[in-house]
Amino acid sequence: MSPFVHWVAPQSSLLSFCLFSHLIPLPLDCTQLALRSLSFASKDVKIEEIDSSILQMNFKRLCLSLVAVQAIGLGLMPAAALADITDTTTFTGTVPGSCTYASGTSQTVAMSYSADDEGTFTGVSANIGINCNFAASVSLGAVTAGSNPTTTTNTATLKKGSSTLATSGEGASSTVSLDNTNGATENVTIELTSTGASVVGAYSYTVVLTTLS
């Protein structure tokens, strides 16, 4: 039997020996190989003579075990992080438009009469309150005469305070801005003048105020 060296060292040194043993045939000069490997071990290495066949078998078993452990460790390494996925949710909403006549709707106005211009009727409505939550526009429809005794010339005027916004007669007015404040009530009035009412009888006229967005 040939004497061989058996050494006991930390796992890192044993692994180094295993790597060397795969590169250099173990049976050739194991004593020299083991002594070389001792340079990787700590000072607590224990050396003793053992049977060469036992040393060879034990080292191979040990090396296979260490290599297997290292392979398992590599297999258990965490995989690369998966890419994030995203989804976008869009929320939408609408403020509804609101516009009302707050006051003065469906009025009946008694006109005054004078003999000027072959009979003249004049009348002014009370305030018509308009409340909108958007920039509103207004227009006056054509003055529509009822079943009057005679034909007259008619003019309707839409006023906001002392300012004239629109005027209509045989045809409707153009559409103009109310120049309102969002959510505030704006008061307007309608004035009507009819001339040529020379025939006795009852006269009536209608005018439509339209408020638009």
Tab-separated table of C-alpha atoms in Angstrom:
chain	number	residue	atom	x	y	z
A	1	MET	CA	0.000	0.000	0.000
A	2	SER	CA	1.130	3.534	-0.723
A	3	PRO	CA	0.725	6.227	1.864
A	4	PHE	CA	-1.649	9.028	0.951
A	5	VAL	CA	-2.582	12.212	2.694
A	6	HIS	CA	-6.053	12.645	4.161
A	7	TRP	CA	-6.908	16.266	5.053
A	8	VAL	CA	-9.770	17.907	6.840
A	9	ALA	CA	-10.499	21.533	5.896
A	10	PRO	CA	-13.376	23.951	5.317
A	11	GLN	CA	-15.805	23.275	2.465
A	12	SER	CA	-14.205	25.942	0.272
A	13	SER	CA	-10.855	24.143	0.456
A	14	LEU	CA	-12.466	20.762	-0.254
A	15	LEU	CA	-14.179	22.240	-3.262
A	16	SER	CA	-10.849	23.600	-4.462
A	17	PHE	CA	-9.381	20.127	-4.118
A	18	CYS	CA	-12.306	18.643	-6.039
A	19	LEU	CA	-11.747	21.094	-8.864
A	20	PHE	CA	-8.074	20.142	-8.921
A	21	SER	CA	-8.918	16.430	-8.805
A	22	HIS	CA	-11.032	16.766	-11.945
A	23	LEU	CA	-8.172	18.454	-13.779
A	24	ILE	CA	-5.372	16.134	-12.540
A	25	PRO	CA	-5.805	12.294	-12.306
A	26	LEU	CA	-6.026	11.487	-8.609
A	27	PRO	CA	-4.130	8.148	-8.466
A	28	LEU	CA	-0.915	9.563	-10.051
A	29	ASP	CA	0.459	11.453	-7.103
A	30	CYS	CA	-2.289	12.104	-4.589
A	31	THR	CA	0.165	12.940	-1.841
A	32	GLN	CA	1.629	15.783	-3.856
A	33	LEU	CA	-1.840	16.914	-5.027
A	34	ALA	CA	-3.214	16.907	-1.494
A	35	LEU	CA	-0.252	18.884	-0.236
A	36	ARG	CA	-0.832	21.433	-3.012
A	37	SER	CA	-4.467	21.733	-2.017
A	38	LEU	CA	-3.478	22.334	1.606
A	39	SER	CA	-2.359	25.820	0.546
A	40	PHE	CA	-6.077	26.715	0.206
A	41	ALA	CA	-6.967	25.354	3.633
A	42	SER	CA	-6.718	26.881	7.091
A	43	LYS	CA	-3.930	26.065	9.553
A	44	ASP	CA	-6.171	23.521	11.238
A	45	VAL	CA	-5.527	20.907	8.508
A	46	LYS	CA	-5.111	17.360	9.869
A	47	ILE	CA	-2.788	15.058	7.957
A	48	GLU	CA	-2.643	11.304	8.371
A	49	GLU	CA	-1.755	8.326	6.316
A	50	ILE	CA	-4.602	6.261	4.924
A	51	ASP	CA	-5.121	3.613	2.312
A	52	SER	CA	-4.935	4.994	-1.246
A	53	SER	CA	-8.060	3.206	-2.447
A	54	ILE	CA	-10.087	4.527	0.490
A	55	LEU	CA	-8.757	8.045	-0.104
A	56	GLN	CA	-9.575	7.897	-3.795
A	57	MET	CA	-13.110	6.588	-3.202
A	58	ASN	CA	-13.857	9.052	-0.394
A	59	PHE	CA	-12.527	12.045	-2.306
A	60	LYS	CA	-14.548	11.193	-5.364
A	61	ARG	CA	-17.690	10.797	-3.297
A	62	LEU	CA	-16.989	14.054	-1.504
A	63	CYS	CA	-16.273	15.902	-4.714
A	64	LEU	CA	-19.443	14.638	-6.362
A	65	SER	CA	-21.432	15.743	-3.324
A	66	LEU	CA	-19.919	19.214	-3.289
A	67	VAL	CA	-20.395	19.699	-7.027
A	68	ALA	CA	-24.016	18.531	-6.709
A	69	VAL	CA	-24.628	20.993	-3.861
A	70	GLN	CA	-23.162	23.820	-5.918
A	71	ALA	CA	-25.328	22.832	-8.899
A	72	ILE	CA	-28.434	22.767	-6.727
A	73	GLY	CA	-27.510	26.179	-5.387
A	74	LEU	CA	-27.257	27.531	-8.911
A	75	GLY	CA	-30.611	25.996	-9.783
A	76	LEU	CA	-32.251	27.735	-6.840
A	77	MET	CA	-31.046	31.207	-7.825
A	78	PRO	CA	-34.000	33.595	-8.259
A	79	ALA	CA	-35.220	34.109	-11.794
A	80	ALA	CA	-35.114	37.535	-13.423
A	81	ALA	CA	-37.927	39.845	-12.302
A	82	LEU	CA	-40.975	39.802	-14.561
A	83	ALA	CA	-41.832	42.982	-16.443
A	84	ASP	CA	-44.559	45.168	-14.942
A	85	ILE	CA	-47.890	45.373	-16.742
A	86	THR	CA	-50.121	48.431	-16.586
A	87	ASP	CA	-53.733	49.327	-17.260
A	88	THR	CA	-55.171	52.835	-17.501
A	89	THR	CA	-58.673	53.657	-16.266
A	90	THR	CA	-60.168	56.922	-17.536
A	91	PHE	CA	-62.874	58.702	-15.602
A	92	THR	CA	-65.080	61.256	-17.353
A	93	GLY	CA	-67.850	63.522	-16.205
A	94	THR	CA	-70.064	66.281	-17.558
A	95	VAL	CA	-71.556	69.308	-15.858
A	96	PRO	CA	-75.087	69.573	-17.265
A	97	GLY	CA	-76.131	72.888	-18.698
A	98	SER	CA	-78.990	74.570	-16.910
A	99	CYS	CA	-81.006	77.604	-17.952
A	100	THR	CA	-84.350	78.692	-16.544
A	101	TYR	CA	-86.646	81.674	-16.545
A	102	ALA	CA	-86.568	82.513	-12.872
A	103	SER	CA	-89.434	85.017	-13.034
A	104	GLY	CA	-91.763	86.990	-15.298
A	105	THR	CA	-92.849	84.202	-17.638
A	106	SER	CA	-96.117	84.138	-19.631
A	107	GLN	CA	-97.023	87.723	-18.900
A	108	THR	CA	-100.015	89.567	-20.274
A	109	VAL	CA	-99.266	93.254	-20.605
A	110	ALA	CA	-101.934	95.934	-20.905
A	111	MET	CA	-100.788	98.500	-23.493
A	112	SER	CA	-101.506	102.172	-23.380
A	113	TYR	CA	-103.045	103.974	-26.372
A	114	SER	CA	-102.457	107.382	-27.909
A	115	ALA	CA	-103.740	109.021	-31.071
A	116	ASP	CA	-100.254	109.729	-32.326
A	117	ASP	CA	-99.316	108.225	-35.697
A	118	GLU	CA	-102.923	107.242	-36.409
A	119	GLY	CA	-103.185	105.317	-33.162
A	120	THR	CA	-100.236	103.979	-31.178
A	121	PHE	CA	-100.052	101.182	-28.643
A	122	THR	CA	-97.093	100.943	-26.237
A	123	GLY	CA	-96.356	98.444	-23.520
A	124	VAL	CA	-93.486	97.219	-21.358
A	125	SER	CA	-93.262	93.859	-19.683
A	126	ALA	CA	-92.173	93.287	-16.115
A	127	ASN	CA	-88.726	91.825	-15.513
A	128	ILE	CA	-88.071	88.432	-17.035
A	129	GLY	CA	-85.379	86.687	-14.991
A	130	ILE	CA	-82.960	84.463	-16.887
A	131	ASN	CA	-80.629	82.188	-14.918
A	132	CYS	CA	-78.064	80.091	-16.796
A	133	ASN	CA	-74.869	78.347	-15.748
A	134	PHE	CA	-73.246	78.984	-19.133
A	135	ALA	CA	-72.728	81.967	-21.409
A	136	ALA	CA	-76.203	82.415	-22.882
A	137	SER	CA	-77.484	84.190	-25.964
A	138	VAL	CA	-80.950	85.604	-26.600
A	139	SER	CA	-83.149	86.541	-29.510
A	140	LEU	CA	-86.649	87.949	-30.073
A	141	GLY	CA	-89.043	86.345	-32.473
A	142	ALA	CA	-91.065	88.345	-34.962
A	143	VAL	CA	-94.025	90.263	-33.548
A	144	THR	CA	-97.094	88.216	-34.272
A	145	ALA	CA	-100.361	90.137	-34.495
A	146	GLY	CA	-103.687	88.590	-33.476
A	147	SER	CA	-106.975	89.021	-35.291
A	148	ASN	CA	-106.739	92.789	-35.133
A	149	PRO	CA	-109.194	95.219	-36.779
A	150	THR	CA	-106.420	96.599	-38.947
A	151	THR	CA	-102.781	96.019	-39.768
A	152	THR	CA	-100.238	97.872	-37.697
A	153	THR	CA	-96.500	98.399	-37.780
A	154	ASN	CA	-94.938	96.643	-34.832
A	155	THR	CA	-91.537	96.843	-33.126
A	156	ALA	CA	-90.376	94.796	-30.141
A	157	THR	CA	-87.256	95.702	-28.178
A	158	LEU	CA	-85.394	93.515	-25.693
A	159	LYS	CA	-83.663	95.549	-23.002
A	160	LYS	CA	-81.326	94.780	-20.150
A	161	GLY	CA	-81.547	97.780	-17.902
A	162	SER	CA	-81.219	100.776	-20.163
A	163	SER	CA	-79.294	98.832	-22.828
A	164	THR	CA	-81.029	97.513	-25.932
A	165	LEU	CA	-79.999	93.957	-26.706
A	166	ALA	CA	-82.171	93.078	-29.698
A	167	THR	CA	-84.988	94.424	-31.853
A	168	SER	CA	-87.572	92.531	-33.937
A	169	GLY	CA	-90.556	93.426	-36.085
A	170	GLU	CA	-91.864	91.550	-39.056
A	171	GLY	CA	-88.876	89.256	-38.717
A	172	ALA	CA	-86.937	87.880	-35.771
A	173	SER	CA	-83.947	89.622	-34.327
A	174	SER	CA	-80.396	88.388	-34.583
A	175	THR	CA	-78.991	86.278	-31.777
A	176	VAL	CA	-76.976	88.308	-29.283
A	177	SER	CA	-75.060	87.621	-26.082
A	178	LEU	CA	-76.964	88.010	-22.848
A	179	ASP	CA	-73.637	88.888	-21.206
A	180	ASN	CA	-74.740	86.981	-18.142
A	181	THR	CA	-72.852	85.849	-15.060
A	182	ASN	CA	-72.702	82.084	-14.571
A	183	GLY	CA	-75.437	81.086	-12.117
A	184	ALA	CA	-76.725	84.654	-11.646
A	185	THR	CA	-80.195	85.860	-12.652
A	186	GLU	CA	-80.219	88.508	-15.364
A	187	ASN	CA	-83.373	90.630	-15.727
A	188	VAL	CA	-84.579	91.719	-19.145
A	189	THR	CA	-87.747	93.455	-20.369
A	190	ILE	CA	-89.617	93.524	-23.670
A	191	GLU	CA	-91.091	96.760	-24.998
A	192	LEU	CA	-93.663	96.789	-27.790
A	193	THR	CA	-94.771	99.692	-29.953
A	194	SER	CA	-97.542	99.354	-32.566
A	195	THR	CA	-98.557	102.228	-34.831
A	196	GLY	CA	-101.454	102.616	-37.261
A	197	ALA	CA	-104.123	101.312	-34.912
A	198	SER	CA	-106.781	103.583	-36.359
A	199	VAL	CA	-109.728	101.201	-36.305
A	200	VAL	CA	-111.774	100.678	-33.203
A	201	GLY	CA	-111.467	97.261	-31.657
A	202	ALA	CA	-109.286	94.975	-29.585
A	203	TYR	CA	-105.689	94.379	-30.553
A	204	SER	CA	-103.253	91.740	-29.407
A	205	TYR	CA	-99.637	90.832	-30.133
A	206	THR	CA	-97.248	88.123	-29.062
A	207	VAL	CA	-93.464	88.073	-28.939
A	208	VAL	CA	-91.330	85.019	-28.142
A	209	LEU	CA	-88.077	85.401	-26.226
A	210	THR	CA	-85.590	82.609	-26.860
A	211	THR	CA	-82.528	81.923	-24.737
A	212	LEU	CA	-79.853	79.777	-26.344
A	213	SER	CA	-76.617	78.125	-25.281
